[in-house]
CSV table of N, CA and C in Angstrom, one decimal:
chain,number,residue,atom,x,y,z
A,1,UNK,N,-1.8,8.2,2.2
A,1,UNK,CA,-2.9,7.2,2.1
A,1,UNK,C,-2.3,6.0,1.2
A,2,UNK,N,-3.1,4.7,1.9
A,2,UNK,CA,-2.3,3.4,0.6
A,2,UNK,C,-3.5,2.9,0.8
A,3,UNK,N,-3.6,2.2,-0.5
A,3,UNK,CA,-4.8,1.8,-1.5
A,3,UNK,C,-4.3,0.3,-2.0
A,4,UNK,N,-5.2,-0.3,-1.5
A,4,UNK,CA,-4.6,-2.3,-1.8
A,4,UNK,C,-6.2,-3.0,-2.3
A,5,UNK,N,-5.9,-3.2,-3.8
A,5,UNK,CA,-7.0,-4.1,-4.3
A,5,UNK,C,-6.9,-5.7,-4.2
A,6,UNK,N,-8.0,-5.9,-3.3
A,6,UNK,CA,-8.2,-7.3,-2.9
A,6,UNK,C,-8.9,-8.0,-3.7
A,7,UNK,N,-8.8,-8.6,-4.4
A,7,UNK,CA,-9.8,-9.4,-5.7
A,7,UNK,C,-9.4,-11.0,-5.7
A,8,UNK,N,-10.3,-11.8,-6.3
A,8,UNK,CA,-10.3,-12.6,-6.9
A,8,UNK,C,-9.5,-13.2,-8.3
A,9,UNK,N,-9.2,-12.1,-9.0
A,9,UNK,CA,-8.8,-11.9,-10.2
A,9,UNK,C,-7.2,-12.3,-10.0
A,10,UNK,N,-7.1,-13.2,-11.2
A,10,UNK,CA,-5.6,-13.0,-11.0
A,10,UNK,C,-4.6,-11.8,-11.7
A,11,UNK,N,-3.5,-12.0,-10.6
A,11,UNK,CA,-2.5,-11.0,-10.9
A,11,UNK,C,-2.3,-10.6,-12.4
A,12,UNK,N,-1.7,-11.4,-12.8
A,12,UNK,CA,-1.8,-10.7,-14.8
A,12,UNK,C,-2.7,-9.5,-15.4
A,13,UNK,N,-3.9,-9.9,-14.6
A,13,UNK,CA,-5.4,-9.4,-15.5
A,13,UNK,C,-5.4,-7.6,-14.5
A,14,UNK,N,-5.3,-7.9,-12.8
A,14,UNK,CA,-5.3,-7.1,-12.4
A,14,UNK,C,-4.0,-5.9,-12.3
A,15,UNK,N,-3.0,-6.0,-13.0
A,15,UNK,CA,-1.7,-5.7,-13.1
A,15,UNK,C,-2.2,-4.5,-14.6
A,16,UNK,N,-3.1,-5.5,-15.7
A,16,UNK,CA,-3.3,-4.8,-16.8
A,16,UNK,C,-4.4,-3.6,-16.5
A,17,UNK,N,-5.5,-4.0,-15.6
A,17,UNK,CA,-6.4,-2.5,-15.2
A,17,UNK,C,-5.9,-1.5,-14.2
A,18,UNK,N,-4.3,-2.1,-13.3
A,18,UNK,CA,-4.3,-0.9,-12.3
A,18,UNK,C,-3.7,0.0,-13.1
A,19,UNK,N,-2.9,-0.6,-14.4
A,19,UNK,CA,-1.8,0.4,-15.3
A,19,UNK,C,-2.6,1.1,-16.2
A,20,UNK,N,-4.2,0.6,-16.4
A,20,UNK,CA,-5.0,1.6,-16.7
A,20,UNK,C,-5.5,3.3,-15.9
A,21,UNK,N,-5.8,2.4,-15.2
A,21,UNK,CA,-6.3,3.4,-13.9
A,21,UNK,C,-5.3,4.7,-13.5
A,22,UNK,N,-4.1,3.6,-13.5
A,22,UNK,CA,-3.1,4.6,-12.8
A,22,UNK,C,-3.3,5.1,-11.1
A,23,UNK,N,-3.4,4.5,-10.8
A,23,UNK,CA,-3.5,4.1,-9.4
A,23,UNK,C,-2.5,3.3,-8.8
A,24,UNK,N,-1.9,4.0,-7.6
A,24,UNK,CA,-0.7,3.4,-7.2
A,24,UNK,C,-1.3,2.3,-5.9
A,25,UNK,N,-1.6,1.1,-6.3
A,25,UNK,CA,-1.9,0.4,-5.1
A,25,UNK,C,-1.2,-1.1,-4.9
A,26,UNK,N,-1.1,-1.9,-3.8
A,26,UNK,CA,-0.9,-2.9,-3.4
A,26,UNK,C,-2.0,-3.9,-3.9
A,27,UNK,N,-1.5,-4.9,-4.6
A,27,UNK,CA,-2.6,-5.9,-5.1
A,27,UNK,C,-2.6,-7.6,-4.4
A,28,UNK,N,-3.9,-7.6,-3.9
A,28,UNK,CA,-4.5,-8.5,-3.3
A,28,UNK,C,-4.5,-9.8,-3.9
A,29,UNK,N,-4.4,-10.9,-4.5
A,29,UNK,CA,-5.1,-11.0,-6.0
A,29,UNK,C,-5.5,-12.9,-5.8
A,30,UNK,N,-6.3,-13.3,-6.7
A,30,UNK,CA,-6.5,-15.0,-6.7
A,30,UNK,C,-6.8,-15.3,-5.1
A,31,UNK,N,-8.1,-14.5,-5.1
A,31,UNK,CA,-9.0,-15.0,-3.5
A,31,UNK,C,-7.8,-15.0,-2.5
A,32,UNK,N,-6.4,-14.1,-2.3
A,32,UNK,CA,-5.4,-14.1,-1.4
A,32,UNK,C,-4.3,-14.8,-1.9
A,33,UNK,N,-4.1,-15.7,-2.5
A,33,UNK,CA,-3.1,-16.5,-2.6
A,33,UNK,C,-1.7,-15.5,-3.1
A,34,UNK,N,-2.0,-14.2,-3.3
A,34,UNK,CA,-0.9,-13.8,-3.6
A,34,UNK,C,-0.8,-12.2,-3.4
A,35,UNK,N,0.2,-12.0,-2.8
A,35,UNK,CA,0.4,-10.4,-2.2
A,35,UNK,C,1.5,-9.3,-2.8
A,36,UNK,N,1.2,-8.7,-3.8
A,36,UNK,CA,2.4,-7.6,-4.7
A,36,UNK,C,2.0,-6.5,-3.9
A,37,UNK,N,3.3,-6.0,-3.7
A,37,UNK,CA,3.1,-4.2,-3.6
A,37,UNK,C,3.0,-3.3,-4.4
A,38,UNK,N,3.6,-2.1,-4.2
A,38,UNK,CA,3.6,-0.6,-5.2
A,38,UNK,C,4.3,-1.3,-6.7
A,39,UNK,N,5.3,-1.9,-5.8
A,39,UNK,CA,6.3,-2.4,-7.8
A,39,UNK,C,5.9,-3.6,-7.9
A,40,UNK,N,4.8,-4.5,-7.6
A,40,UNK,CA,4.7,-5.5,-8.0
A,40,UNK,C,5.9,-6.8,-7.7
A,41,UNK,N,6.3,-6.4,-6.2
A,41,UNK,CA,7.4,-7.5,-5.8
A,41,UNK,C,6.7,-7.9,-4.7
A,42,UNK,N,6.8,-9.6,-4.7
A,42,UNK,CA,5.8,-10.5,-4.2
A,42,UNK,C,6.2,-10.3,-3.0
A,43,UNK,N,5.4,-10.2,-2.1
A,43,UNK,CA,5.2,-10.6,-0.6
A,43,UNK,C,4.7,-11.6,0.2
A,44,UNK,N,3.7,-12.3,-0.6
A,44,UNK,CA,3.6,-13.3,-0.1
A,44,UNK,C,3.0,-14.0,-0.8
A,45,UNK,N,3.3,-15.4,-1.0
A,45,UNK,CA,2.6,-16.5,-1.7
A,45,UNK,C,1.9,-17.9,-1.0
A,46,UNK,N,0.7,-18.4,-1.7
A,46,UNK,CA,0.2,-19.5,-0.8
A,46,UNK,C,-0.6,-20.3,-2.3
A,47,UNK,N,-0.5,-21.6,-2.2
A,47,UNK,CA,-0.8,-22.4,-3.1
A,47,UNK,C,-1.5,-24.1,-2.6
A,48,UNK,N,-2.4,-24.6,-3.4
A,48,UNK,CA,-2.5,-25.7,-3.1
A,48,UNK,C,-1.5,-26.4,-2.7
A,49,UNK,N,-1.3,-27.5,-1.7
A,49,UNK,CA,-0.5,-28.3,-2.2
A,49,UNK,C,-0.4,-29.4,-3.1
A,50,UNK,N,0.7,-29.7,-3.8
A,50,UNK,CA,0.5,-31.1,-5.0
A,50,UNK,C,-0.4,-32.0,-4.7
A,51,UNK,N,-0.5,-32.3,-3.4
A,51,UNK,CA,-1.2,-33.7,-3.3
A,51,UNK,C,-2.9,-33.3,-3.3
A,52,UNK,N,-2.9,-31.9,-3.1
A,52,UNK,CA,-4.2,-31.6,-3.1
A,52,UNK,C,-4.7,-31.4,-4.4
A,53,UNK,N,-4.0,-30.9,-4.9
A,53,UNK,CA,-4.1,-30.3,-6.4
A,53,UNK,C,-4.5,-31.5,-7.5
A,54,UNK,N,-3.3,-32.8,-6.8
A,54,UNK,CA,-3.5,-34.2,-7.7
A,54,UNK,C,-4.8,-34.6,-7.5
A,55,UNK,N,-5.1,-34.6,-6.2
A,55,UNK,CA,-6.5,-34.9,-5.9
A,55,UNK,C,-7.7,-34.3,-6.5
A,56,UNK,N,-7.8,-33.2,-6.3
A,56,UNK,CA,-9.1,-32.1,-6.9
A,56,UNK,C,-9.2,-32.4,-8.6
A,57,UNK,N,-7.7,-32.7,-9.2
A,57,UNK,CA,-7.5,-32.8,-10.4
A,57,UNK,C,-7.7,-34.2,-11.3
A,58,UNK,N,-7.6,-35.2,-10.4
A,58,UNK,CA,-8.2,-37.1,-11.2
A,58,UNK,C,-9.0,-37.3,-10.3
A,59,UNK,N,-9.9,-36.5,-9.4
A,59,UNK,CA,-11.0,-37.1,-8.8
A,59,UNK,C,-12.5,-37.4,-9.7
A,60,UNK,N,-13.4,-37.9,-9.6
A,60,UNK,CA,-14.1,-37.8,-10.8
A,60,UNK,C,-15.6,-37.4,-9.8
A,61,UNK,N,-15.8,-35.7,-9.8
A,61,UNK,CA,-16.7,-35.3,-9.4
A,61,UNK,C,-18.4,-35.3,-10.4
A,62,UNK,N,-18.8,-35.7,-9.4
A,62,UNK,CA,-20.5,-35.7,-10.4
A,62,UNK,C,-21.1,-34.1,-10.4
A,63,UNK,N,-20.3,-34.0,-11.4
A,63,UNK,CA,-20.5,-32.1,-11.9
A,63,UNK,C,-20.5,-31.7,-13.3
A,64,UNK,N,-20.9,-31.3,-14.2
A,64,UNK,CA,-21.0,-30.5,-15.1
A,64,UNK,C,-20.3,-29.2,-15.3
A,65,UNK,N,-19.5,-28.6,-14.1
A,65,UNK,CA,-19.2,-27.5,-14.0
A,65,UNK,C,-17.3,-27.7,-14.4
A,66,UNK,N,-17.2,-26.7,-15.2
A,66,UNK,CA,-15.8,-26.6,-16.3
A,66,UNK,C,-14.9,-26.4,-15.3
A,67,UNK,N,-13.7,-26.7,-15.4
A,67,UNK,CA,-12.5,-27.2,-14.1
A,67,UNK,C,-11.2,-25.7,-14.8
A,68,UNK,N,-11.0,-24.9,-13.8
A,68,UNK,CA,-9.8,-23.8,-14.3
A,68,UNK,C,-8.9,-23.9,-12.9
A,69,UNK,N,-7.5,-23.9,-13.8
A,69,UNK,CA,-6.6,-24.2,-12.7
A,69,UNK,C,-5.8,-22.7,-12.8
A,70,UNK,N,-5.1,-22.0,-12.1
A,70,UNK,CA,-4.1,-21.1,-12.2
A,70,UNK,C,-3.1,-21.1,-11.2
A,71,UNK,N,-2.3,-20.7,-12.1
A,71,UNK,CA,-1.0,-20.7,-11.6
A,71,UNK,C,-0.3,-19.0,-11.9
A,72,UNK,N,1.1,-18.6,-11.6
A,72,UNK,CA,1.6,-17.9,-11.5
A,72,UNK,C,1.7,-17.0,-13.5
A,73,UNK,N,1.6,-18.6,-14.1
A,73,UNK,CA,1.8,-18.1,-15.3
A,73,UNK,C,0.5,-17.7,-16.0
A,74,UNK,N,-0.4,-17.9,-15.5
A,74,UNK,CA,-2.0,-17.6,-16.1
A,74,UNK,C,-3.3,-18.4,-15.6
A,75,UNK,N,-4.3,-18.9,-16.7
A,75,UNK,CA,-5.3,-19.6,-16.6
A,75,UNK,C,-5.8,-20.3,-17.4
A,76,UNK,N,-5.9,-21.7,-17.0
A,76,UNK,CA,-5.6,-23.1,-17.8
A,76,UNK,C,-7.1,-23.6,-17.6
A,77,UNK,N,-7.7,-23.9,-19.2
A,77,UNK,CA,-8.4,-25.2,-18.8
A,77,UNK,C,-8.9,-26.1,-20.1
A,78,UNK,N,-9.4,-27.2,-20.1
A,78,UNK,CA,-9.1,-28.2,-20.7
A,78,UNK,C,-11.0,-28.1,-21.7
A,79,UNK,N,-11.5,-27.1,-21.8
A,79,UNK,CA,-12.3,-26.8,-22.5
A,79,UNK,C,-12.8,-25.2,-23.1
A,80,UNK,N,-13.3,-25.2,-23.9
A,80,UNK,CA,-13.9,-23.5,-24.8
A,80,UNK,C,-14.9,-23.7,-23.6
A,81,UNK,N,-14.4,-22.4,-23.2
A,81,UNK,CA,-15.9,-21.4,-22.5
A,81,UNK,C,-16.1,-20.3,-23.2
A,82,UNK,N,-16.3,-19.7,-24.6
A,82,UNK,CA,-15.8,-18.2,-24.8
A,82,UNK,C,-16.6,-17.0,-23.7
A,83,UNK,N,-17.9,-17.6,-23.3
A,83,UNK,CA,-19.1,-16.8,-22.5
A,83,UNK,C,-18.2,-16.3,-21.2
A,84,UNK,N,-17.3,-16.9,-21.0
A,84,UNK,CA,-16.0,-16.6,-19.5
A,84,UNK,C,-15.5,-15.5,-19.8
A,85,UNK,N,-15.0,-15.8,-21.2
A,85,UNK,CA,-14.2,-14.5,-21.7
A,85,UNK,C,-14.7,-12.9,-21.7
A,86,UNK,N,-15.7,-12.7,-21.6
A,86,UNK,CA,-16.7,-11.6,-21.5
A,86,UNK,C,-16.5,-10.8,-20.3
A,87,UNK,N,-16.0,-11.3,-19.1
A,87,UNK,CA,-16.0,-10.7,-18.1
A,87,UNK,C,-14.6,-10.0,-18.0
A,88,UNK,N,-13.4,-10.4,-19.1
A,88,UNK,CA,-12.2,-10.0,-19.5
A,88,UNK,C,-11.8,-9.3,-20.6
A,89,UNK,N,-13.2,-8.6,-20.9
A,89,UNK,CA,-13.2,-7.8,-21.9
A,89,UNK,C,-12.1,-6.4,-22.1
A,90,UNK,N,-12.3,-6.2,-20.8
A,90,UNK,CA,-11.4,-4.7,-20.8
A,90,UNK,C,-9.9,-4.8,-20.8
A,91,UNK,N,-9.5,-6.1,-19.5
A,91,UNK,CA,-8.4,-6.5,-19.6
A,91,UNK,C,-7.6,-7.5,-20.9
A,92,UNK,N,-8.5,-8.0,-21.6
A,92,UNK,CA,-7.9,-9.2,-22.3
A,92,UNK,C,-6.8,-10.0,-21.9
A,93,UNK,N,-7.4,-10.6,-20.7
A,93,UNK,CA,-6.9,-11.5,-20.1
A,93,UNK,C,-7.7,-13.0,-20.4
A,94,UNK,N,-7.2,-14.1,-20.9
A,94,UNK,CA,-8.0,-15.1,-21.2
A,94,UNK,C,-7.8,-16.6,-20.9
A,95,UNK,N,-8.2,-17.4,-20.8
A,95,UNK,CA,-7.4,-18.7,-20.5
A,95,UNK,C,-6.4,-19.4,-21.7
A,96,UNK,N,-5.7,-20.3,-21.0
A,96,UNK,CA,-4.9,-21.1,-22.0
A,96,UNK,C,-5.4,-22.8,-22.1
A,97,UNK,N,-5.6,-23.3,-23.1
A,97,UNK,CA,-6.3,-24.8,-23.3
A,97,UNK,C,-5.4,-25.5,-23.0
A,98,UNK,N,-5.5,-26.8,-22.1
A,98,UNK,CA,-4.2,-27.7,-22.0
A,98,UNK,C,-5.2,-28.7,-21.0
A,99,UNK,N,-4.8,-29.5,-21.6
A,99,UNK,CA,-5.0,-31.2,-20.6
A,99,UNK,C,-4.2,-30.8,-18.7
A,100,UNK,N,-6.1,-30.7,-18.2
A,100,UNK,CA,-5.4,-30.6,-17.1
A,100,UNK,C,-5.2,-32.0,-16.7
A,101,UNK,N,-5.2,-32.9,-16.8
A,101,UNK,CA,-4.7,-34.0,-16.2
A,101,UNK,C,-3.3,-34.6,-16.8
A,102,UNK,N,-2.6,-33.9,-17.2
A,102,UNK,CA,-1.5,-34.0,-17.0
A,102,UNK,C,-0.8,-32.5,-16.5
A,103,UNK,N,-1.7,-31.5,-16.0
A,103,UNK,CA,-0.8,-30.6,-15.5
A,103,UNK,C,0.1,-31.1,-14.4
A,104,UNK,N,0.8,-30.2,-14.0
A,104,UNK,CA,2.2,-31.0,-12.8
A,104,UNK,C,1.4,-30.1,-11.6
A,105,UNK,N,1.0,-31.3,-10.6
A,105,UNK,CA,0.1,-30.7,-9.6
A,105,UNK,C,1.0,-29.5,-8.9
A,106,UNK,N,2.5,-29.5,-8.4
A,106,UNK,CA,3.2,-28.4,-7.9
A,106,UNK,C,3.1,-27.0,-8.4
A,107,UNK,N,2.5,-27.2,-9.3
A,107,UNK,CA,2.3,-25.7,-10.4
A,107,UNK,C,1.2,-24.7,-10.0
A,108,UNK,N,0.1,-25.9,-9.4
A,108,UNK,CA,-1.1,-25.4,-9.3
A,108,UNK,C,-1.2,-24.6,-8.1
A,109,UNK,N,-1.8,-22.9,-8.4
A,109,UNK,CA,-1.9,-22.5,-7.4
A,109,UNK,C,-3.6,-22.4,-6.7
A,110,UNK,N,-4.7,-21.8,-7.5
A,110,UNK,CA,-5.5,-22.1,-7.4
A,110,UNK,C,-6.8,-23.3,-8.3
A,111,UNK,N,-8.5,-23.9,-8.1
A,111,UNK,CA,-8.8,-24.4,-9.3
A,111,UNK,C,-9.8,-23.6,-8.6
A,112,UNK,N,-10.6,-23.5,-10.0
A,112,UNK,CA,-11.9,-23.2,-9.9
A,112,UNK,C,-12.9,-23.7,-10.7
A,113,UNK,N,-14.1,-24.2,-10.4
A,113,UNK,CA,-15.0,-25.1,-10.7
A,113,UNK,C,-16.0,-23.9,-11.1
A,114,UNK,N,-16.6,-23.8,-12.4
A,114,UNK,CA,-17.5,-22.7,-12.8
A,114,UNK,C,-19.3,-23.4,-13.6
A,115,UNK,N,-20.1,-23.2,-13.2
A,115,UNK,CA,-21.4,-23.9,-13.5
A,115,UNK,C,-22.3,-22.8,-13.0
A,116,UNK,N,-23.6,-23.4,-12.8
A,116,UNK,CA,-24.6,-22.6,-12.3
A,116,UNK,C,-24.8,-22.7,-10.8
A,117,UNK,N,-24.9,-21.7,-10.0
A,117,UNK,CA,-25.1,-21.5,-8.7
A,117,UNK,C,-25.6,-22.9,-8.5
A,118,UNK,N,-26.4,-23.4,-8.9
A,118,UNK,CA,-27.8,-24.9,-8.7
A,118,UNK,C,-27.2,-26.1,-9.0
A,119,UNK,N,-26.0,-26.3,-10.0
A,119,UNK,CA,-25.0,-27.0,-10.5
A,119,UNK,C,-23.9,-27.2,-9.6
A,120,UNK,N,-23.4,-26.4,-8.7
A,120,UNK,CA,-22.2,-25.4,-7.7
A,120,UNK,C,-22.8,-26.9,-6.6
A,121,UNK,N,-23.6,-25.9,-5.8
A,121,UNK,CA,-24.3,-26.8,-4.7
A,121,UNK,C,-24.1,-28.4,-4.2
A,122,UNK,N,-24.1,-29.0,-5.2
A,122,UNK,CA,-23.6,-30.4,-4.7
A,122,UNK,C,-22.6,-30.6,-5.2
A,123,UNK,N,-21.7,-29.8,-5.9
A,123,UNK,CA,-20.3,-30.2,-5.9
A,123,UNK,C,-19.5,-30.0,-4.9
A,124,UNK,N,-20.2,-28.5,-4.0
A,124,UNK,CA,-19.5,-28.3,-2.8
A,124,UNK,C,-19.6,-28.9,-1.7
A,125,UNK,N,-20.8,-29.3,-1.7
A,125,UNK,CA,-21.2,-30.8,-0.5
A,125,UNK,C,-19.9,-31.9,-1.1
A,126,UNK,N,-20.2,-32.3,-2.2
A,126,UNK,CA,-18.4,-33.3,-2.6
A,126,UNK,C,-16.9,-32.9,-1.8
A,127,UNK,N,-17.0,-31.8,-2.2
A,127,UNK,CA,-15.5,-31.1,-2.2
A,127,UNK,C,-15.6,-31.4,-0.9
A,128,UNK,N,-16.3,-30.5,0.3
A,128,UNK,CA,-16.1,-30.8,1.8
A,128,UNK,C,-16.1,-31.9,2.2
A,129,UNK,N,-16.7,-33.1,1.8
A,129,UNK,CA,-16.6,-34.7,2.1
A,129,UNK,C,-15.5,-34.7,1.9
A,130,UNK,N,-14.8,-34.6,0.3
A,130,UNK,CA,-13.7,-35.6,0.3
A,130,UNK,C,-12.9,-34.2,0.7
A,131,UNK,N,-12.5,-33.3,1.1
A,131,UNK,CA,-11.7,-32.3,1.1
A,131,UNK,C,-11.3,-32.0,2.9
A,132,UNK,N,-12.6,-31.6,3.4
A,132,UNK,CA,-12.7,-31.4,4.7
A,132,UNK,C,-12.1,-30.4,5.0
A,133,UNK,N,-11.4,-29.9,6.0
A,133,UNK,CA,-10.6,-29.2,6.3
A,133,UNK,C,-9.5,-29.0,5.9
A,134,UNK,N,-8.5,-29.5,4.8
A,134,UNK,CA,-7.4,-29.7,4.0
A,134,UNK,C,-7.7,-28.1,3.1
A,135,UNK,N,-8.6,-27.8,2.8
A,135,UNK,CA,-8.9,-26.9,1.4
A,135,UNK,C,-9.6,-25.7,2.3
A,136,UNK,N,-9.3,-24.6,1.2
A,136,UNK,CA,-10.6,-23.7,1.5
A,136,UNK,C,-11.8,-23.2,0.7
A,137,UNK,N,-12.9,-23.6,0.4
A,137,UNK,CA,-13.6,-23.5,-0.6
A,137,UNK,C,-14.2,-22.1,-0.6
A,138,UNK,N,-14.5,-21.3,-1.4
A,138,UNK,CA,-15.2,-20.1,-1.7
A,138,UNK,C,-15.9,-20.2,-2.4
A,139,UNK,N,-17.4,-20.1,-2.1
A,139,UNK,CA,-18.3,-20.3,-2.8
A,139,UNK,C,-19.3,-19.1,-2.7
């Protein structure tokens, strides 16, 4: 039997609960963007591209909702959420503070926009105007 956890979560975080568990599985991880097996040797990778990333990243959306970018090395964002942190309690997995507008858009693998479901809503009507078919949004 093989056992492959598909999550949202990035790699780092889910790397630290499977070595809990102890469960030998293939990890899914960052809404697909990335494919490890049994030893944690990449199989496949997929990332915004720069120009998308530059875009999503100096565009100036009429949102309230806190901007997290990740990449290979973690989870970046340019303000305190501690209430985020909660959901990373087991793992202690947490973000890193840094001016996303100077991050180096090639770095960026995924972003994620975090607010209230009612807040969400017309940022994703934004995103698909200026985005369209270039992106995949998960909402």
């Amino acid at each position: 039997m093989h056992l492959a956890f598909a999550i949202g979560r990035h790699l780092l975080e889910i790397r630290i609960l499977r070595q809990r568990i102890t469960l030998p599985a293939w990890l899914i991880t960052g809404n697909g963007t990335r494919v490890h097996d049994l030893d944690s040797y990449l199989l496949f990778a997929s990332a915004l591209s720069p120009s998308m990333a530059e875009e999503m990243l100096h565009s100036r959306w009429e949102s309230t909702a806190t901007v997290h970018v990740f990449n290979d090395d973690g989870w970046f964002t340019d303000v305190l959420v501690p209430q985020m942190l909660q959901a990373h309690a087991l793992s202690g997995f947490h973000y890193q503070l840094r001016d996303l507008k100077s991050f180096p858009a090639h770095e960026v693998t995924k972003i994620c926009f975090v607010d209230d479901h009612d807040a969400l809503c017309p940022l994703k009507s934004q995103l698909k105007e200026a985005l369209s078919d270039r992106a995949h949004i998960c909402f």
